[in-house]
Amino acid sequence: MSYAVVIGAGATGRAVARQLAEAGEQVKLVTRNGSGADAPLIDRIALDAADADGLVRVVDGARTLFNCAMPRYDRWPQEFPALAAGMLEVAERAGVDYVMLGNVYGYGPVSGAVLEDHPLSPTSVKGRIRAKIWEDALHAHTAGRVRATEVRASDFLGHGAYSIYNLMVTPNVLAGSPAYYPGDLDVAHSWTYTEDAARALIAASRSDAAWGKSWHVPPCANISVRELTGQLAEMANAPSPQLIRMTAKDVVEMGRSDSIMAEVEEMLYLFEQPFEMSAAATASVLSVQASPMPEVLRDTLRP
């Protein structure tokens, strides 16, 4: 029986593995320490994804390789290019379909709704890295070496989601403490539910129309940080949130002692102006719809 290989046990990687298993598919979930979703049909494998030869042996015979791996946010320039190139090489050597979890950094600053065919024009280090990862995969696809597609997400919500919002706001709202967040608290922003991202990745892997194209995860909401935080507090029966805007100067100062926050500075344009994704193509071609916000918030608040 064919199987799928999922690399990375973050919230989206775990969701992909679990959703595939729930659909009756055998899954090999690869992480450095063998962690991740524990369920029937999921075989957890401890392996460094940088070990191309070892990974080829795991992938040999698979139908699809899902790349949901990402280095630490402050290690992107040092680790991400080699990691992505290695994954692409593995997919080519093993002859499997290649589905990547991407994000919106490669677009650079955008005015108006971002469509799935919007050109890449990155202005940041991390944006250029993301754009190059997709361009390399697309080149391999066009050359006939592999079938590749990328599903792009915005800022994550959901249980265990790794995002600035989940790190800086959610726990403080629940504790009734002031929550600091970089950027304009009142501009509309697209939010991605990790479970919806997993559904979009799986749908792309099953559609002949997906290959050689990029897709957007349908946003679960296009609302401001302030509105989102109010809904979160109400769902949790928490006190009225104390939300405080971090200025660019605040971010720079905090970055002097926090290597993760230091990486936020070049991405502030995403939070200082409206950013809304259109996922019309994903909805019509891949038949993926966004989950209702109450469901997203309940999962985000789940212990």
PDB file of C-alpha atoms in Angstrom:
ATOM      1  CA  MET A   1       0.000   0.000   0.000  1.00  0.00           C
ATOM      2  CA  SER A   2       1.340   3.449  -0.887  1.00  0.00           C
ATOM      3  CA  TYR A   3       1.903   5.898   1.917  1.00  0.00           C
ATOM      4  CA  ALA A   4       2.652   9.554   2.587  1.00  0.00           C
ATOM      5  CA  VAL A   5       5.715  11.022   4.275  1.00  0.00           C
ATOM      6  CA  VAL A   6       5.290  14.154   6.381  1.00  0.00           C
ATOM      7  CA  ILE A   7       8.373  16.105   7.459  1.00  0.00           C
ATOM      8  CA  GLY A   8       7.986  18.262  10.559  1.00  0.00           C
ATOM      9  CA  ALA A   9       5.860  17.852  13.676  1.00  0.00           C
ATOM     10  CA  GLY A  10       4.736  21.423  14.174  1.00  0.00           C
ATOM     11  CA  ALA A  11       1.004  22.022  14.468  1.00  0.00           C
ATOM     12  CA  THR A  12       0.438  21.829  10.701  1.00  0.00           C
ATOM     13  CA  GLY A  13       2.648  18.786  10.157  1.00  0.00           C
ATOM     14  CA  ARG A  14       0.875  16.937  12.955  1.00  0.00           C
ATOM     15  CA  ALA A  15      -2.497  17.900  11.485  1.00  0.00           C
ATOM     16  CA  VAL A  16      -1.512  16.638   8.022  1.00  0.00           C
ATOM     17  CA  ALA A  17      -0.380  13.301   9.453  1.00  0.00           C
ATOM     18  CA  ARG A  18      -3.503  12.912  11.567  1.00  0.00           C
ATOM     19  CA  GLN A  19      -5.935  13.906   8.812  1.00  0.00           C
ATOM     20  CA  LEU A  20      -4.313  11.481   6.368  1.00  0.00           C
ATOM     21  CA  ALA A  21      -4.461   8.681   8.921  1.00  0.00           C
ATOM     22  CA  GLU A  22      -8.094   9.436   9.697  1.00  0.00           C
ATOM     23  CA  ALA A  23      -8.769   9.069   5.961  1.00  0.00           C
ATOM     24  CA  GLY A  24      -7.223   5.590   6.090  1.00  0.00           C
ATOM     25  CA  GLU A  25      -3.798   6.410   4.640  1.00  0.00           C
ATOM     26  CA  GLN A  26      -0.534   5.071   6.022  1.00  0.00           C
ATOM     27  CA  VAL A  27       1.764   7.893   7.137  1.00  0.00           C
ATOM     28  CA  LYS A  28       5.429   8.163   8.047  1.00  0.00           C
ATOM     29  CA  LEU A  29       5.971  11.244  10.205  1.00  0.00           C
ATOM     30  CA  VAL A  30       9.628  12.283  10.284  1.00  0.00           C
ATOM     31  CA  THR A  31      11.112  14.512  13.003  1.00  0.00           C
ATOM     32  CA  ARG A  32      14.513  14.758  14.618  1.00  0.00           C
ATOM     33  CA  ASN A  33      13.347  13.117  17.840  1.00  0.00           C
ATOM     34  CA  GLY A  34      10.508  10.944  16.567  1.00  0.00           C
ATOM     35  CA  SER A  35       7.804  13.106  18.155  1.00  0.00           C
ATOM     36  CA  GLY A  36       4.427  14.033  16.718  1.00  0.00           C
ATOM     37  CA  ALA A  37       0.931  12.685  16.300  1.00  0.00           C
ATOM     38  CA  ASP A  38       0.425   9.305  17.955  1.00  0.00           C
ATOM     39  CA  ALA A  39      -2.357   7.449  16.156  1.00  0.00           C
ATOM     40  CA  PRO A  40      -3.029   4.239  14.219  1.00  0.00           C
ATOM     41  CA  LEU A  41      -1.506   4.290  10.710  1.00  0.00           C
ATOM     42  CA  ILE A  42       1.122   6.866  11.765  1.00  0.00           C
ATOM     43  CA  ASP A  43       4.684   5.583  11.963  1.00  0.00           C
ATOM     44  CA  ARG A  44       6.863   8.121  13.774  1.00  0.00           C
ATOM     45  CA  ILE A  45      10.472   8.142  12.601  1.00  0.00           C
ATOM     46  CA  ALA A  46      13.409   9.884  14.287  1.00  0.00           C
ATOM     47  CA  LEU A  47      15.599  11.270  11.516  1.00  0.00           C
ATOM     48  CA  ASP A  48      17.278  14.560  10.705  1.00  0.00           C
ATOM     49  CA  ALA A  49      15.668  15.795   7.484  1.00  0.00           C
ATOM     50  CA  ALA A  50      19.116  17.029   6.421  1.00  0.00           C
ATOM     51  CA  ASP A  51      20.146  13.369   6.056  1.00  0.00           C
ATOM     52  CA  ALA A  52      19.211  13.073   2.375  1.00  0.00           C
ATOM     53  CA  ASP A  53      20.285   9.455   1.967  1.00  0.00           C
ATOM     54  CA  GLY A  54      18.391   8.385   5.073  1.00  0.00           C
ATOM     55  CA  LEU A  55      15.327  10.317   4.015  1.00  0.00           C
ATOM     56  CA  VAL A  56      15.377   8.796   0.515  1.00  0.00           C
ATOM     57  CA  ARG A  57      15.181   5.365   2.125  1.00  0.00           C
ATOM     58  CA  VAL A  58      12.139   6.482   4.137  1.00  0.00           C
ATOM     59  CA  VAL A  59      10.459   8.083   1.127  1.00  0.00           C
ATOM     60  CA  ASP A  60      11.181   5.243  -1.321  1.00  0.00           C
ATOM     61  CA  GLY A  61       7.800   3.774  -2.267  1.00  0.00           C
ATOM     62  CA  ALA A  62       5.774   6.706  -0.982  1.00  0.00           C
ATOM     63  CA  ARG A  63       3.151   8.547  -2.991  1.00  0.00           C
ATOM     64  CA  THR A  64       3.732  12.053  -1.599  1.00  0.00           C
ATOM     65  CA  LEU A  65       6.319  13.962   0.396  1.00  0.00           C
ATOM     66  CA  PHE A  66       4.801  16.763   2.498  1.00  0.00           C
ATOM     67  CA  ASN A  67       7.405  19.324   3.573  1.00  0.00           C
ATOM     68  CA  CYS A  68       6.114  21.067   6.704  1.00  0.00           C
ATOM     69  CA  ALA A  69       9.576  21.573   8.209  1.00  0.00           C
ATOM     70  CA  MET A  70      11.021  24.931   9.194  1.00  0.00           C
ATOM     71  CA  PRO A  71      14.196  25.907  11.050  1.00  0.00           C
ATOM     72  CA  ARG A  72      14.119  28.185  14.072  1.00  0.00           C
ATOM     73  CA  TYR A  73      12.957  31.629  13.021  1.00  0.00           C
ATOM     74  CA  ASP A  74      16.358  33.125  13.824  1.00  0.00           C
ATOM     75  CA  ARG A  75      18.199  30.450  11.799  1.00  0.00           C
ATOM     76  CA  TRP A  76      16.528  30.843   8.422  1.00  0.00           C
ATOM     77  CA  PRO A  77      19.499  32.251   6.451  1.00  0.00           C
ATOM     78  CA  GLN A  78      21.852  29.654   7.876  1.00  0.00           C
ATOM     79  CA  GLU A  79      19.632  26.563   7.597  1.00  0.00           C
ATOM     80  CA  PHE A  80      16.550  26.995   5.423  1.00  0.00           C
ATOM     81  CA  PRO A  81      18.122  27.059   1.915  1.00  0.00           C
ATOM     82  CA  ALA A  82      20.026  23.816   2.460  1.00  0.00           C
ATOM     83  CA  LEU A  83      17.065  22.141   4.152  1.00  0.00           C
ATOM     84  CA  ALA A  84      14.710  23.025   1.293  1.00  0.00           C
ATOM     85  CA  ALA A  85      17.224  22.051  -1.388  1.00  0.00           C
ATOM     86  CA  GLY A  86      17.736  18.720   0.335  1.00  0.00           C
ATOM     87  CA  MET A  87      13.996  18.025   0.461  1.00  0.00           C
ATOM     88  CA  LEU A  88      13.617  18.822  -3.223  1.00  0.00           C
ATOM     89  CA  GLU A  89      16.526  16.524  -4.034  1.00  0.00           C
ATOM     90  CA  VAL A  90      14.936  13.722  -2.014  1.00  0.00           C
ATOM     91  CA  ALA A  91      11.617  14.115  -3.843  1.00  0.00           C
ATOM     92  CA  GLU A  92      13.389  13.972  -7.186  1.00  0.00           C
ATOM     93  CA  ARG A  93      15.538  10.965  -6.272  1.00  0.00           C
ATOM     94  CA  ALA A  94      12.591   9.040  -4.842  1.00  0.00           C
ATOM     95  CA  GLY A  95      10.232   9.995  -7.678  1.00  0.00           C
ATOM     96  CA  VAL A  96       7.433  11.184  -5.375  1.00  0.00           C
ATOM     97  CA  ASP A  97       5.055  14.114  -5.527  1.00  0.00           C
ATOM     98  CA  TYR A  98       6.281  17.093  -3.514  1.00  0.00           C
ATOM     99  CA  VAL A  99       3.910  19.335  -1.527  1.00  0.00           C
ATOM    100  CA  MET A 100       5.353  22.291   0.394  1.00  0.00           C
ATOM    101  CA  LEU A 101       3.913  24.394   3.189  1.00  0.00           C
ATOM    102  CA  GLY A 102       4.860  27.984   2.383  1.00  0.00           C
ATOM    103  CA  ASN A 103       3.937  31.452   3.554  1.00  0.00           C
ATOM    104  CA  VAL A 104       3.354  34.943   2.190  1.00  0.00           C
ATOM    105  CA  TYR A 105       6.781  36.490   2.796  1.00  0.00           C
ATOM    106  CA  GLY A 106       7.790  36.146  -0.852  1.00  0.00           C
ATOM    107  CA  TYR A 107       5.163  38.659  -2.002  1.00  0.00           C
ATOM    108  CA  GLY A 108       6.725  41.594  -0.218  1.00  0.00           C
ATOM    109  CA  PRO A 109       4.516  44.610   0.610  1.00  0.00           C
ATOM    110  CA  VAL A 110       1.216  44.409  -1.274  1.00  0.00           C
ATOM    111  CA  SER A 111      -1.661  46.845  -1.733  1.00  0.00           C
ATOM    112  CA  GLY A 112      -5.067  45.204  -1.974  1.00  0.00           C
ATOM    113  CA  ALA A 113      -6.071  41.559  -1.783  1.00  0.00           C
ATOM    114  CA  VAL A 114      -3.270  39.089  -2.580  1.00  0.00           C
ATOM    115  CA  LEU A 115      -4.343  36.576  -5.229  1.00  0.00           C
ATOM    116  CA  GLU A 116      -2.717  33.165  -5.658  1.00  0.00           C
ATOM    117  CA  ASP A 117      -1.039  34.255  -8.907  1.00  0.00           C
ATOM    118  CA  HIS A 118       0.391  37.452  -7.411  1.00  0.00           C
ATOM    119  CA  PRO A 119       4.047  37.837  -8.487  1.00  0.00           C
ATOM    120  CA  LEU A 120       6.783  37.307  -5.939  1.00  0.00           C
ATOM    121  CA  SER A 121       8.644  40.509  -5.098  1.00  0.00           C
ATOM    122  CA  PRO A 122      10.330  40.020  -1.724  1.00  0.00           C
ATOM    123  CA  THR A 123      11.934  42.896   0.141  1.00  0.00           C
ATOM    124  CA  SER A 124      13.218  40.971   3.167  1.00  0.00           C
ATOM    125  CA  VAL A 125      15.877  38.332   3.762  1.00  0.00           C
ATOM    126  CA  LYS A 126      13.264  35.792   4.799  1.00  0.00           C
ATOM    127  CA  GLY A 127      11.064  36.732   1.857  1.00  0.00           C
ATOM    128  CA  ARG A 128      13.889  36.128  -0.599  1.00  0.00           C
ATOM    129  CA  ILE A 129      14.580  32.753   1.006  1.00  0.00           C
ATOM    130  CA  ARG A 130      10.931  31.730   0.671  1.00  0.00           C
ATOM    131  CA  ALA A 131      10.732  32.940  -2.928  1.00  0.00           C
ATOM    132  CA  LYS A 132      13.898  31.036  -3.896  1.00  0.00           C
ATOM    133  CA  ILE A 133      12.579  27.827  -2.319  1.00  0.00           C
ATOM    134  CA  TRP A 134       9.453  27.983  -4.472  1.00  0.00           C
ATOM    135  CA  GLU A 135      11.310  29.080  -7.612  1.00  0.00           C
ATOM    136  CA  ASP A 136      13.677  26.105  -7.318  1.00  0.00           C
ATOM    137  CA  ALA A 137      10.777  23.679  -6.876  1.00  0.00           C
ATOM    138  CA  LEU A 138       8.882  25.255  -9.780  1.00  0.00           C
ATOM    139  CA  HIS A 139      11.968  24.985 -12.002  1.00  0.00           C
ATOM    140  CA  ALA A 140      12.285  21.288 -11.137  1.00  0.00           C
ATOM    141  CA  HIS A 141       8.589  20.811 -11.885  1.00  0.00           C
ATOM    142  CA  THR A 142       8.813  22.617 -15.235  1.00  0.00           C
ATOM    143  CA  ALA A 143      11.850  20.521 -16.164  1.00  0.00           C
ATOM    144  CA  GLY A 144       9.854  17.360 -15.482  1.00  0.00           C
ATOM    145  CA  ARG A 145      12.012  16.199 -12.592  1.00  0.00           C
ATOM    146  CA  VAL A 146       9.235  16.251  -9.984  1.00  0.00           C
ATOM    147  CA  ARG A 147       5.591  17.243  -9.519  1.00  0.00           C
ATOM    148  CA  ALA A 148       5.605  20.127  -7.025  1.00  0.00           C
ATOM    149  CA  THR A 149       3.130  22.537  -5.495  1.00  0.00           C
ATOM    150  CA  GLU A 150       3.139  25.021  -2.610  1.00  0.00           C
ATOM    151  CA  VAL A 151       0.324  25.927  -0.227  1.00  0.00           C
ATOM    152  CA  ARG A 152       0.832  29.320   1.428  1.00  0.00           C
ATOM    153  CA  ALA A 153      -0.428  30.315   4.857  1.00  0.00           C
ATOM    154  CA  SER A 154      -0.605  33.580   6.767  1.00  0.00           C
ATOM    155  CA  ASP A 155      -0.238  33.942  10.556  1.00  0.00           C
ATOM    156  CA  PHE A 156      -1.339  30.790  12.328  1.00  0.00           C
ATOM    157  CA  LEU A 157      -4.098  30.184  14.839  1.00  0.00           C
ATOM    158  CA  GLY A 158      -4.945  26.825  16.384  1.00  0.00           C
ATOM    159  CA  HIS A 159      -3.786  24.517  19.147  1.00  0.00           C
ATOM    160  CA  GLY A 160       0.000  24.588  19.417  1.00  0.00           C
ATOM    161  CA  ALA A 161       0.339  26.943  16.449  1.00  0.00           C
ATOM    162  CA  TYR A 162       3.694  28.695  16.301  1.00  0.00           C
ATOM    163  CA  SER A 163       2.980  32.347  15.560  1.00  0.00           C
ATOM    164  CA  ILE A 164       3.748  35.755  17.007  1.00  0.00           C
ATOM    165  CA  TYR A 165       0.120  36.051  18.059  1.00  0.00           C
ATOM    166  CA  ASN A 166      -0.006  32.722  19.864  1.00  0.00           C
ATOM    167  CA  LEU A 167       3.297  33.454  21.590  1.00  0.00           C
ATOM    168  CA  MET A 168       2.734  37.064  22.608  1.00  0.00           C
ATOM    169  CA  VAL A 169      -1.015  37.536  22.949  1.00  0.00           C
ATOM    170  CA  THR A 170      -2.935  34.333  23.692  1.00  0.00           C
ATOM    171  CA  PRO A 171      -1.273  33.392  27.011  1.00  0.00           C
ATOM    172  CA  ASN A 172      -1.393  36.948  28.328  1.00  0.00           C
ATOM    173  CA  VAL A 173      -5.070  37.344  27.474  1.00  0.00           C
ATOM    174  CA  LEU A 174      -5.856  34.141  29.367  1.00  0.00           C
ATOM    175  CA  ALA A 175      -3.819  35.356  32.338  1.00  0.00           C
ATOM    176  CA  GLY A 176      -5.495  38.761  32.352  1.00  0.00           C
ATOM    177  CA  SER A 177      -2.108  40.411  31.714  1.00  0.00           C
ATOM    178  CA  PRO A 178      -1.179  43.146  29.226  1.00  0.00           C
ATOM    179  CA  ALA A 179      -0.413  41.721  25.774  1.00  0.00           C
ATOM    180  CA  TYR A 180       2.094  43.445  23.497  1.00  0.00           C
ATOM    181  CA  TYR A 181       1.931  43.021  19.725  1.00  0.00           C
ATOM    182  CA  PRO A 182       3.971  44.616  16.921  1.00  0.00           C
ATOM    183  CA  GLY A 183       2.240  46.752  14.322  1.00  0.00           C
ATOM    184  CA  ASP A 184      -1.101  48.443  13.865  1.00  0.00           C
ATOM    185  CA  LEU A 185      -3.714  46.765  16.066  1.00  0.00           C
ATOM    186  CA  ASP A 186      -6.630  47.990  13.953  1.00  0.00           C
ATOM    187  CA  VAL A 187      -5.839  47.024  10.354  1.00  0.00           C
ATOM    188  CA  ALA A 188      -7.385  43.948   8.737  1.00  0.00           C
ATOM    189  CA  HIS A 189      -5.143  40.894   8.601  1.00  0.00           C
ATOM    190  CA  SER A 190      -5.593  37.363   7.257  1.00  0.00           C
ATOM    191  CA  TRP A 191      -5.376  34.519   9.761  1.00  0.00           C
ATOM    192  CA  THR A 192      -4.752  30.851   8.977  1.00  0.00           C
ATOM    193  CA  TYR A 193      -6.068  27.892  10.972  1.00  0.00           C
ATOM    194  CA  THR A 194      -3.541  25.062  11.117  1.00  0.00           C
ATOM    195  CA  GLU A 195      -6.220  22.427  10.441  1.00  0.00           C
ATOM    196  CA  ASP A 196      -7.307  24.338   7.316  1.00  0.00           C
ATOM    197  CA  ALA A 197      -3.675  24.487   6.188  1.00  0.00           C
ATOM    198  CA  ALA A 198      -3.450  20.703   6.542  1.00  0.00           C
ATOM    199  CA  ARG A 199      -6.669  20.233   4.571  1.00  0.00           C
ATOM    200  CA  ALA A 200      -5.362  22.462   1.781  1.00  0.00           C
ATOM    201  CA  LEU A 201      -2.045  20.590   1.612  1.00  0.00           C
ATOM    202  CA  ILE A 202      -3.813  17.247   1.371  1.00  0.00           C
ATOM    203  CA  ALA A 203      -6.304  18.534  -1.206  1.00  0.00           C
ATOM    204  CA  ALA A 204      -3.432  19.863  -3.337  1.00  0.00           C
ATOM    205  CA  SER A 205      -1.699  16.486  -3.189  1.00  0.00           C
ATOM    206  CA  ARG A 206      -4.826  14.823  -4.601  1.00  0.00           C
ATOM    207  CA  SER A 207      -5.556  17.250  -7.437  1.00  0.00           C
ATOM    208  CA  ASP A 208      -3.975  17.034 -10.874  1.00  0.00           C
ATOM    209  CA  ALA A 209      -4.714  20.753 -11.215  1.00  0.00           C
ATOM    210  CA  ALA A 210      -2.482  21.651  -8.281  1.00  0.00           C
ATOM    211  CA  TRP A 211       0.945  20.825  -9.688  1.00  0.00           C
ATOM    212  CA  GLY A 212       3.228  23.645 -10.754  1.00  0.00           C
ATOM    213  CA  LYS A 213       1.082  26.236  -8.980  1.00  0.00           C
ATOM    214  CA  SER A 214       0.865  27.933  -5.600  1.00  0.00           C
ATOM    215  CA  TRP A 215      -2.295  28.012  -3.497  1.00  0.00           C
ATOM    216  CA  HIS A 216      -3.575  29.962  -0.508  1.00  0.00           C
ATOM    217  CA  VAL A 217      -5.086  28.471   2.604  1.00  0.00           C
ATOM    218  CA  PRO A 218      -8.541  30.066   2.915  1.00  0.00           C
ATOM    219  CA  PRO A 219      -8.291  32.572   5.803  1.00  0.00           C
ATOM    220  CA  CYS A 220     -10.468  31.754   8.778  1.00  0.00           C
ATOM    221  CA  ALA A 221     -10.801  35.517   9.276  1.00  0.00           C
ATOM    222  CA  ASN A 222      -9.704  38.845   7.817  1.00  0.00           C
ATOM    223  CA  ILE A 223      -9.872  40.942  10.962  1.00  0.00           C
ATOM    224  CA  SER A 224      -7.659  43.188  13.049  1.00  0.00           C
ATOM    225  CA  VAL A 225      -5.565  42.032  15.982  1.00  0.00           C
ATOM    226  CA  ARG A 226      -7.829  44.022  18.286  1.00  0.00           C
ATOM    227  CA  GLU A 227     -10.986  42.358  16.962  1.00  0.00           C
ATOM    228  CA  LEU A 228      -9.403  38.903  17.075  1.00  0.00           C
ATOM    229  CA  THR A 229      -8.259  39.445  20.642  1.00  0.00           C
ATOM    230  CA  GLY A 230     -11.704  40.570  21.719  1.00  0.00           C
ATOM    231  CA  GLN A 231     -13.239  37.411  20.252  1.00  0.00           C
ATOM    232  CA  LEU A 232     -10.563  35.267  21.883  1.00  0.00           C
ATOM    233  CA  ALA A 233     -11.149  36.811  25.316  1.00  0.00           C
ATOM    234  CA  GLU A 234     -14.906  36.420  24.985  1.00  0.00           C
ATOM    235  CA  MET A 235     -14.568  32.757  23.992  1.00  0.00           C
ATOM    236  CA  ALA A 236     -12.293  32.126  26.981  1.00  0.00           C
ATOM    237  CA  ASN A 237     -14.432  34.136  29.422  1.00  0.00           C
ATOM    238  CA  ALA A 238     -11.253  36.082  30.135  1.00  0.00           C
ATOM    239  CA  PRO A 239     -11.077  39.699  31.353  1.00  0.00           C
ATOM    240  CA  SER A 240     -11.298  42.485  28.811  1.00  0.00           C
ATOM    241  CA  PRO A 241      -7.957  42.305  26.976  1.00  0.00           C
ATOM    242  CA  GLN A 242      -5.221  44.869  27.590  1.00  0.00           C
ATOM    243  CA  LEU A 243      -3.661  45.073  24.134  1.00  0.00           C
ATOM    244  CA  ILE A 244      -0.643  47.326  23.657  1.00  0.00           C
ATOM    245  CA  ARG A 245       0.955  48.232  20.343  1.00  0.00           C
ATOM    246  CA  MET A 246       4.695  47.709  19.960  1.00  0.00           C
ATOM    247  CA  THR A 247       6.288  50.338  17.747  1.00  0.00           C
ATOM    248  CA  ALA A 248       9.152  49.617  15.376  1.00  0.00           C
ATOM    249  CA  LYS A 249      11.464  51.161  17.966  1.00  0.00           C
ATOM    250  CA  ASP A 250      10.090  48.788  20.611  1.00  0.00           C
ATOM    251  CA  VAL A 251      10.704  45.801  18.337  1.00  0.00           C
ATOM    252  CA  VAL A 252      14.284  46.855  17.654  1.00  0.00           C
ATOM    253  CA  GLU A 253      14.972  47.375  21.347  1.00  0.00           C
ATOM    254  CA  MET A 254      13.493  44.013  22.314  1.00  0.00           C
ATOM    255  CA  GLY A 255      15.454  42.373  19.520  1.00  0.00           C
ATOM    256  CA  ARG A 256      18.713  43.354  21.209  1.00  0.00           C
ATOM    257  CA  SER A 257      18.127  40.635  23.788  1.00  0.00           C
ATOM    258  CA  ASP A 258      15.722  38.316  21.933  1.00  0.00           C
ATOM    259  CA  SER A 259      16.984  36.679  18.729  1.00  0.00           C
ATOM    260  CA  ILE A 260      13.474  35.705  17.590  1.00  0.00           C
ATOM    261  CA  MET A 261      12.090  39.228  18.024  1.00  0.00           C
ATOM    262  CA  ALA A 262      15.131  40.578  16.187  1.00  0.00           C
ATOM    263  CA  GLU A 263      13.852  38.754  13.102  1.00  0.00           C
ATOM    264  CA  VAL A 264      10.437  40.431  13.309  1.00  0.00           C
ATOM    265  CA  GLU A 265      11.788  43.873  12.414  1.00  0.00           C
ATOM    266  CA  GLU A 266      12.099  43.239   8.664  1.00  0.00           C
ATOM    267  CA  MET A 267       8.586  41.728   8.566  1.00  0.00           C
ATOM    268  CA  LEU A 268       6.835  44.659  10.268  1.00  0.00           C
ATOM    269  CA  TYR A 269       5.315  45.793   6.963  1.00  0.00           C
ATOM    270  CA  LEU A 270       2.942  42.793   7.241  1.00  0.00           C
ATOM    271  CA  PHE A 271       1.555  44.149  10.505  1.00  0.00           C
ATOM    272  CA  GLU A 272       1.670  47.892   9.849  1.00  0.00           C
ATOM    273  CA  GLN A 273      -0.751  47.878   6.914  1.00  0.00           C
ATOM    274  CA  PRO A 274      -3.774  45.800   5.857  1.00  0.00           C
ATOM    275  CA  PHE A 275      -2.921  42.351   4.553  1.00  0.00           C
ATOM    276  CA  GLU A 276      -5.660  40.162   3.106  1.00  0.00           C
ATOM    277  CA  MET A 277      -5.292  36.942   1.138  1.00  0.00           C
ATOM    278  CA  SER A 278      -7.716  35.749  -1.497  1.00  0.00           C
ATOM    279  CA  ALA A 279      -8.177  31.983  -1.676  1.00  0.00           C
ATOM    280  CA  ALA A 280     -10.845  31.924  -4.372  1.00  0.00           C
ATOM    281  CA  ALA A 281      -8.846  29.498  -6.516  1.00  0.00           C
ATOM    282  CA  THR A 282      -8.267  27.146  -3.592  1.00  0.00           C
ATOM    283  CA  ALA A 283     -11.955  27.157  -2.791  1.00  0.00           C
ATOM    284  CA  SER A 284     -13.098  26.550  -6.369  1.00  0.00           C
ATOM    285  CA  VAL A 285     -10.398  24.145  -7.593  1.00  0.00           C
ATOM    286  CA  LEU A 286      -9.366  22.297  -4.425  1.00  0.00           C
ATOM    287  CA  SER A 287     -12.753  22.589  -2.675  1.00  0.00           C
ATOM    288  CA  VAL A 288     -11.221  23.752   0.603  1.00  0.00           C
ATOM    289  CA  GLN A 289     -13.193  26.160   2.762  1.00  0.00           C
ATOM    290  CA  ALA A 290     -12.187  28.004   5.930  1.00  0.00           C
ATOM    291  CA  SER A 291     -13.336  26.702   9.297  1.00  0.00           C
ATOM    292  CA  PRO A 292     -15.749  28.840  11.358  1.00  0.00           C
ATOM    293  CA  MET A 293     -13.996  31.208  13.752  1.00  0.00           C
ATOM    294  CA  PRO A 294     -15.665  29.792  16.901  1.00  0.00           C
ATOM    295  CA  GLU A 295     -14.149  26.403  16.044  1.00  0.00           C
ATOM    296  CA  VAL A 296     -10.746  27.994  15.425  1.00  0.00           C
ATOM    297  CA  LEU A 297     -10.806  29.902  18.704  1.00  0.00           C
ATOM    298  CA  ARG A 298     -11.917  26.860  20.712  1.00  0.00           C
ATOM    299  CA  ASP A 299      -9.012  24.877  19.298  1.00  0.00           C
ATOM    300  CA  THR A 300      -6.572  27.740  19.896  1.00  0.00           C
ATOM    301  CA  LEU A 301      -7.645  27.827  23.547  1.00  0.00           C
ATOM    302  CA  ARG A 302      -7.521  24.063  24.009  1.00  0.00           C
ATOM    303  CA  PRO A 303      -5.071  23.079  26.816  1.00  0.00           C
TER     304      PRO A 303
END
